[in-house]
PDB file of C-alpha atoms and ligand atoms in Angstrom:
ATOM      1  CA  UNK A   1      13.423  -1.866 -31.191  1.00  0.00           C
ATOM      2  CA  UNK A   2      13.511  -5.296 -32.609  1.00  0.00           C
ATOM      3  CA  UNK A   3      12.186  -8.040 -29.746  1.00  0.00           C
ATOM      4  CA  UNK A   4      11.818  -5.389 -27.380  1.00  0.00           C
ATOM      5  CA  UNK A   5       8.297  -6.572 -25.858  1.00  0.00           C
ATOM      6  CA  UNK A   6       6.965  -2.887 -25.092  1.00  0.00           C
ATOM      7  CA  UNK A   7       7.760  -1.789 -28.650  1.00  0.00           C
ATOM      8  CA  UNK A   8       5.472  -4.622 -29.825  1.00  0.00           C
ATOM      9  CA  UNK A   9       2.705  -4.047 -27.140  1.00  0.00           C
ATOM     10  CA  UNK A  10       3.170   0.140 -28.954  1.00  0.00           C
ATOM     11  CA  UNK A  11       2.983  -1.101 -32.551  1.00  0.00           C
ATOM     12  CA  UNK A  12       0.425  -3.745 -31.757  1.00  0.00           C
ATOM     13  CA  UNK A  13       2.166  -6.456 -33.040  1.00  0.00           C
ATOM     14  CA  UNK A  14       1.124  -8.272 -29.047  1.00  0.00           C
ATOM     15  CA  UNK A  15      -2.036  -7.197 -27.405  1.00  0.00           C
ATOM     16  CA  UNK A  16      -2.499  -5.380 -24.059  1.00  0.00           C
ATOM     17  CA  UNK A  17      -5.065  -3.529 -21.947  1.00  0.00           C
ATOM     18  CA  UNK A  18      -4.712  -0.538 -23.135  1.00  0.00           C
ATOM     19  CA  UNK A  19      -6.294   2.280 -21.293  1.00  0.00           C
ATOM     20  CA  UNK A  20      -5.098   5.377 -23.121  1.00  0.00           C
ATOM     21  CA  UNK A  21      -3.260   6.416 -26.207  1.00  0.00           C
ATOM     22  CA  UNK A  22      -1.838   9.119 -27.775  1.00  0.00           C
ATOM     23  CA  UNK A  23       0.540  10.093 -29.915  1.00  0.00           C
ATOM     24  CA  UNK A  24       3.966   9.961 -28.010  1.00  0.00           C
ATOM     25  CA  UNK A  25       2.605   7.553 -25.385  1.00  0.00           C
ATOM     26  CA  UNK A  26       0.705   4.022 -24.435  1.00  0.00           C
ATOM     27  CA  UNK A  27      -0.546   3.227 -20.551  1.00  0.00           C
ATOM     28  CA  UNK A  28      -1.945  -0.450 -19.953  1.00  0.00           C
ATOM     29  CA  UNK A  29      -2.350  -2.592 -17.094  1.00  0.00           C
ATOM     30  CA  UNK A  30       1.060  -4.226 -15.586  1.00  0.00           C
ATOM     31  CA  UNK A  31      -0.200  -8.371 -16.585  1.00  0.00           C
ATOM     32  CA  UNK A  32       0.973  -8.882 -12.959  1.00  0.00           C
ATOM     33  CA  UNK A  33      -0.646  -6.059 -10.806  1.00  0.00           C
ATOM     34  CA  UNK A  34       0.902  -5.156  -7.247  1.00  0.00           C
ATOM     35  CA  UNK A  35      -2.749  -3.689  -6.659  1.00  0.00           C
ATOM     36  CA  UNK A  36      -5.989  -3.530  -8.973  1.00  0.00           C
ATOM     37  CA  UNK A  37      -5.312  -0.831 -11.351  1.00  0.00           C
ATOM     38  CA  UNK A  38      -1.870  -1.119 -11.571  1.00  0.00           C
ATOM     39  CA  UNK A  39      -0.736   0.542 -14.937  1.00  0.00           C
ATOM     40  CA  UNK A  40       2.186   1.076 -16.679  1.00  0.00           C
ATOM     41  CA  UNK A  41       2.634   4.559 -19.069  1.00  0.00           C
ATOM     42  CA  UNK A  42       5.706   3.907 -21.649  1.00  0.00           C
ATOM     43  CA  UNK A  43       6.758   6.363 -24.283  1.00  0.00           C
ATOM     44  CA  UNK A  44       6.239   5.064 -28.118  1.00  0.00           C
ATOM     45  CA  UNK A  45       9.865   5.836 -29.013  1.00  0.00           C
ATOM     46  CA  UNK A  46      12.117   3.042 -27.741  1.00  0.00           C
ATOM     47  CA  UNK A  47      14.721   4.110 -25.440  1.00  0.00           C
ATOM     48  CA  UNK A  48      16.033   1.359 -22.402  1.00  0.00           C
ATOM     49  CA  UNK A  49      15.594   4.137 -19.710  1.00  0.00           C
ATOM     50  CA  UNK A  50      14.657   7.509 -18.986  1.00  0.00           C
ATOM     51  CA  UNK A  51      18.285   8.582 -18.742  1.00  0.00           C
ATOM     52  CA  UNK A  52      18.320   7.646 -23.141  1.00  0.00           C
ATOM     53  CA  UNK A  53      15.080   9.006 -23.423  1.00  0.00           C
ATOM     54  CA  UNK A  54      14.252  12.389 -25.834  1.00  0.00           C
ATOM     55  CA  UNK A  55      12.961  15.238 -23.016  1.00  0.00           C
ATOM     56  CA  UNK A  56      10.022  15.369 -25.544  1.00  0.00           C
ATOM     57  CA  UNK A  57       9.330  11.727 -24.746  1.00  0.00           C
ATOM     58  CA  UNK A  58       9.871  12.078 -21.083  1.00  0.00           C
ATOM     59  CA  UNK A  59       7.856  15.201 -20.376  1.00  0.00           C
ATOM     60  CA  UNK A  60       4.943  13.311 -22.739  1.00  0.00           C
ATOM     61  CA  UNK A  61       5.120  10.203 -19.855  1.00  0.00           C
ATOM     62  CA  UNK A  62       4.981  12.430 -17.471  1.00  0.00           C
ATOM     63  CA  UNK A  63       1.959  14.282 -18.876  1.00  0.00           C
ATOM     64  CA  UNK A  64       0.042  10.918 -19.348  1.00  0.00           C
ATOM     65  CA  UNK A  65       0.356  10.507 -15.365  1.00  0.00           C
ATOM     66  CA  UNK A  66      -1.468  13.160 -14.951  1.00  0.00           C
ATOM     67  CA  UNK A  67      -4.164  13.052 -17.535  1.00  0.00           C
ATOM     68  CA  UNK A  68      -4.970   9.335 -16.303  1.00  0.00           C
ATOM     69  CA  UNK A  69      -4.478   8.978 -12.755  1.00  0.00           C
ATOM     70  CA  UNK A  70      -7.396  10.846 -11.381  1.00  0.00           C
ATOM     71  CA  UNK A  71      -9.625   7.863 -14.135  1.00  0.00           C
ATOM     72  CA  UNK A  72      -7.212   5.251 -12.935  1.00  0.00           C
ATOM     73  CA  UNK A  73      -7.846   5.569  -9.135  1.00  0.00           C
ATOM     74  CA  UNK A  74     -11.255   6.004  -9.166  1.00  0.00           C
ATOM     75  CA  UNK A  75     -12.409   3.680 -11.108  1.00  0.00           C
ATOM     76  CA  UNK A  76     -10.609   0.684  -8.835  1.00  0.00           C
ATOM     77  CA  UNK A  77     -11.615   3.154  -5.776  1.00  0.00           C
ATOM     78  CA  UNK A  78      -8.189   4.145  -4.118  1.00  0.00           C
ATOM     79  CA  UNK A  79      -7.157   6.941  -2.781  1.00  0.00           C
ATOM     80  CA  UNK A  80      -3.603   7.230  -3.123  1.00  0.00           C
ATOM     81  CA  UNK A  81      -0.897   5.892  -5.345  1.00  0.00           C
ATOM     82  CA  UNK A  82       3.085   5.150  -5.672  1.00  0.00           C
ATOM     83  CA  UNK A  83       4.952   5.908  -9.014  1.00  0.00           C
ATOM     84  CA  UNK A  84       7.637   3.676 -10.034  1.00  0.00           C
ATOM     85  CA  UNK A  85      10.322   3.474 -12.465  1.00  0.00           C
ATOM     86  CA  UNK A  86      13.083   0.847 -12.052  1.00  0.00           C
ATOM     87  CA  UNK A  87      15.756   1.802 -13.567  1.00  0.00           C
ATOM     88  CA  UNK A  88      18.695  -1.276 -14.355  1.00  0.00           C
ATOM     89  CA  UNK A  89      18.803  -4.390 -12.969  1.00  0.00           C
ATOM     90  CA  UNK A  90      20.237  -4.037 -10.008  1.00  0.00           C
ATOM     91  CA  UNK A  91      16.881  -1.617  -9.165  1.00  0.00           C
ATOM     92  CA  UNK A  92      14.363  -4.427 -10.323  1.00  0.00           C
ATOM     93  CA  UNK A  93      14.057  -3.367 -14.133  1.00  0.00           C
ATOM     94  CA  UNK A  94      13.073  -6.443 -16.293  1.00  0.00           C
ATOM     95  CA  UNK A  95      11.755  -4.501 -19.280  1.00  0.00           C
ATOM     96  CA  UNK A  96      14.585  -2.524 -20.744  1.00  0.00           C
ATOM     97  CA  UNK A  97      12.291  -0.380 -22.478  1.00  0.00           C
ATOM     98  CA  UNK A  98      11.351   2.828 -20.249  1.00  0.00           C
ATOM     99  CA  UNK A  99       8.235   2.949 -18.236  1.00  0.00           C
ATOM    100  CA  UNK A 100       6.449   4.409 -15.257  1.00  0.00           C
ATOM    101  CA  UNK A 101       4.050   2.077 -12.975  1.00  0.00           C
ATOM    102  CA  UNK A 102       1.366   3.757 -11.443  1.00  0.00           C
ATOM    103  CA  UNK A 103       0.426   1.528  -8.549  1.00  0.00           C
ATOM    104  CA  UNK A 104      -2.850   2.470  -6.915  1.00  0.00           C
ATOM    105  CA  UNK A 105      -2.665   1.964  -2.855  1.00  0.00           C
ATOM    106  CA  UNK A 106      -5.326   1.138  -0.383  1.00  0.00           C
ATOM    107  CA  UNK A 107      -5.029   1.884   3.342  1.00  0.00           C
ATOM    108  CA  UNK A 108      -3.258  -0.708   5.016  1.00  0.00           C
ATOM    109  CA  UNK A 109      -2.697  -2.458   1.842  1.00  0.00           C
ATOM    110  CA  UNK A 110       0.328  -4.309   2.953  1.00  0.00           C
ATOM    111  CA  UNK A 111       2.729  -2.720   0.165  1.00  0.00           C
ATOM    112  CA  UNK A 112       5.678  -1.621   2.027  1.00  0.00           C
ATOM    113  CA  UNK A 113       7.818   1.591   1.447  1.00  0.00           C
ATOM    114  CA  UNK A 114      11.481   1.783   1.492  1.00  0.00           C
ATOM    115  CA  UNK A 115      13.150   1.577   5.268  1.00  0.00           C
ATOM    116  CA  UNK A 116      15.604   4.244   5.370  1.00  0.00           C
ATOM    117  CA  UNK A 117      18.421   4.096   7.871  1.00  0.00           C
ATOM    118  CA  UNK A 118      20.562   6.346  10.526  1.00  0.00           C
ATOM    119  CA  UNK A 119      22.790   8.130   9.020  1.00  0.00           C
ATOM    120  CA  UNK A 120      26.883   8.673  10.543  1.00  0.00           C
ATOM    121  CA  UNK A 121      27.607  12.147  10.956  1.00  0.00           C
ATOM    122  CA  UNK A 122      29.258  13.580   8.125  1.00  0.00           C
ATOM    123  CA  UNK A 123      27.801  11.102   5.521  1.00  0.00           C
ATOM    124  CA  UNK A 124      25.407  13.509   3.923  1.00  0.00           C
ATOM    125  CA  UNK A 125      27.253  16.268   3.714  1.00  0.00           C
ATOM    126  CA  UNK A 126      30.364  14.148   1.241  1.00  0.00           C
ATOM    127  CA  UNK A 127      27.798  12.420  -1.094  1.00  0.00           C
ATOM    128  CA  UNK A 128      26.219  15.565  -1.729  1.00  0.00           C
ATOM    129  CA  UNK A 129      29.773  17.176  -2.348  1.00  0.00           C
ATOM    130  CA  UNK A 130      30.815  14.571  -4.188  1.00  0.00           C
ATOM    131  CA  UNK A 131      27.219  14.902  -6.558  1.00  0.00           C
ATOM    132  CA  UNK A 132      27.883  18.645  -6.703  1.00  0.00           C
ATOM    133  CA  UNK A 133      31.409  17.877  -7.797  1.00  0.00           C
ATOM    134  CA  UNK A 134      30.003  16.092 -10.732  1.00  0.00           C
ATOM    135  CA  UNK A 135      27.187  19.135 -11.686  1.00  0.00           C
ATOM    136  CA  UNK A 136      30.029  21.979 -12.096  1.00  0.00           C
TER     137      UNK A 136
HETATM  138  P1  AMP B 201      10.160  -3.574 -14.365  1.00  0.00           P
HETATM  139  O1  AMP B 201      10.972  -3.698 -15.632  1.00  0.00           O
HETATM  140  O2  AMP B 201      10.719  -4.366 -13.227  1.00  0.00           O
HETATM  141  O3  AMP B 201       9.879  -2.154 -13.967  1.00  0.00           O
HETATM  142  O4  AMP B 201       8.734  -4.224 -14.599  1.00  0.00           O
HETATM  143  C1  AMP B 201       8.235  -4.658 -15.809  1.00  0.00           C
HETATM  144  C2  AMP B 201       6.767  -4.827 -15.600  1.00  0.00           C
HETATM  145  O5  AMP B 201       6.184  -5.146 -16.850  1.00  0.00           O
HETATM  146  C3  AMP B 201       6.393  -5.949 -14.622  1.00  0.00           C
HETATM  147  O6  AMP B 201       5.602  -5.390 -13.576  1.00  0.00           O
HETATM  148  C4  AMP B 201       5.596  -6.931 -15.489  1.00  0.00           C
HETATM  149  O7  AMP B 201       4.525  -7.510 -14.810  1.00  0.00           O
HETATM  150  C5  AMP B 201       5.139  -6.050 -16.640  1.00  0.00           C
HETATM  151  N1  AMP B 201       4.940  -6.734 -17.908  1.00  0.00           N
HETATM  152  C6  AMP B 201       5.814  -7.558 -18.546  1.00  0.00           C
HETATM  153  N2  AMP B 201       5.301  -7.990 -19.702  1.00  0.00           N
HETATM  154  C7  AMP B 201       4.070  -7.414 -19.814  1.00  0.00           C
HETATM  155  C8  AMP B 201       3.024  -7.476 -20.796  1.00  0.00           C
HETATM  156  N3  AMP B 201       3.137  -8.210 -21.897  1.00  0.00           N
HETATM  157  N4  AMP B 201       1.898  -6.773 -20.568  1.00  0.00           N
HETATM  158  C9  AMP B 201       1.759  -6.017 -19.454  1.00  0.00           C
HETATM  159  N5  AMP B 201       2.702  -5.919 -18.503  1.00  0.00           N
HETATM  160  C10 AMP B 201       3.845  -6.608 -18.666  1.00  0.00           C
HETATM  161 ZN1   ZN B 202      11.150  -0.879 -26.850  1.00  0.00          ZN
END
């Protein structure tokens, strides 16, 4: 898509460290790491989220992850990682173009994890009605 940044980093037109490449998919390093090694996997075909994406184009993201992980973590020598996709601004997404981080993690690394919270009783059991509502 015209000035979308990760369509230019797919067709070249800006550069990038790319570390793999095929035909439905690109993975380079985020240009502001949360850890070394920090990559980003988008799909070619332009499409704001994963919600807008083709399944083809999805599953092919998701079958980058796990051709390149294993390469990704030990070459920066960690043992564990978090995968991320923001999705909309009010989650953190900058780059309306879809894409998954991989973000290597190192023991007591200092990255937290989402704090969760007591629940009242009752809670649960409406949102997941009201989801299931939604499914029939
Ligand atoms: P978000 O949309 O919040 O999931 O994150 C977008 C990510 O893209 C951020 O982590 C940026 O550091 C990264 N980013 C933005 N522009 C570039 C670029 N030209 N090359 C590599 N990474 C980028
Ligand atoms: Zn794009």
């Amino acid at each position: 898509m015209t000035g979308c940044i990760f369509c230019k980093i797919a067709s070249k037109q800006i550069p990038a460290n790319v570390v793999y490449e095929d035909k439905m998919t690109l993975a380079f390093l985020d240009i502001h790491p949360v850890n070394p090694g920090h990559t980003l996997v988008i799909p070619k075909e332009h499409a704001p989220t994963l919600l807008e994406s083709s399944r083809e184009s999805a599953h092919a993201v998701v079958d980058t992850v796990q051709k390149i992980t294993p390469a990704i973590l030990a070459a920066v020598g960690s043992p564990a990682f978090n995968l991320g996709v923001n999705t909309g601004s009010a989650a953190g997404q900058a780059v309306h173009h879809f894409h998954l981080h991989i973000m290597p993690r190192f023991d007591a690394d200092g990255r937290e994890l989402w704090h969760g919270r007591e629940t009242v009783p009752g809670e649960l059991e409406a949102v997941a009605a009201k989801i299931k509502e939604r499914l029939e």
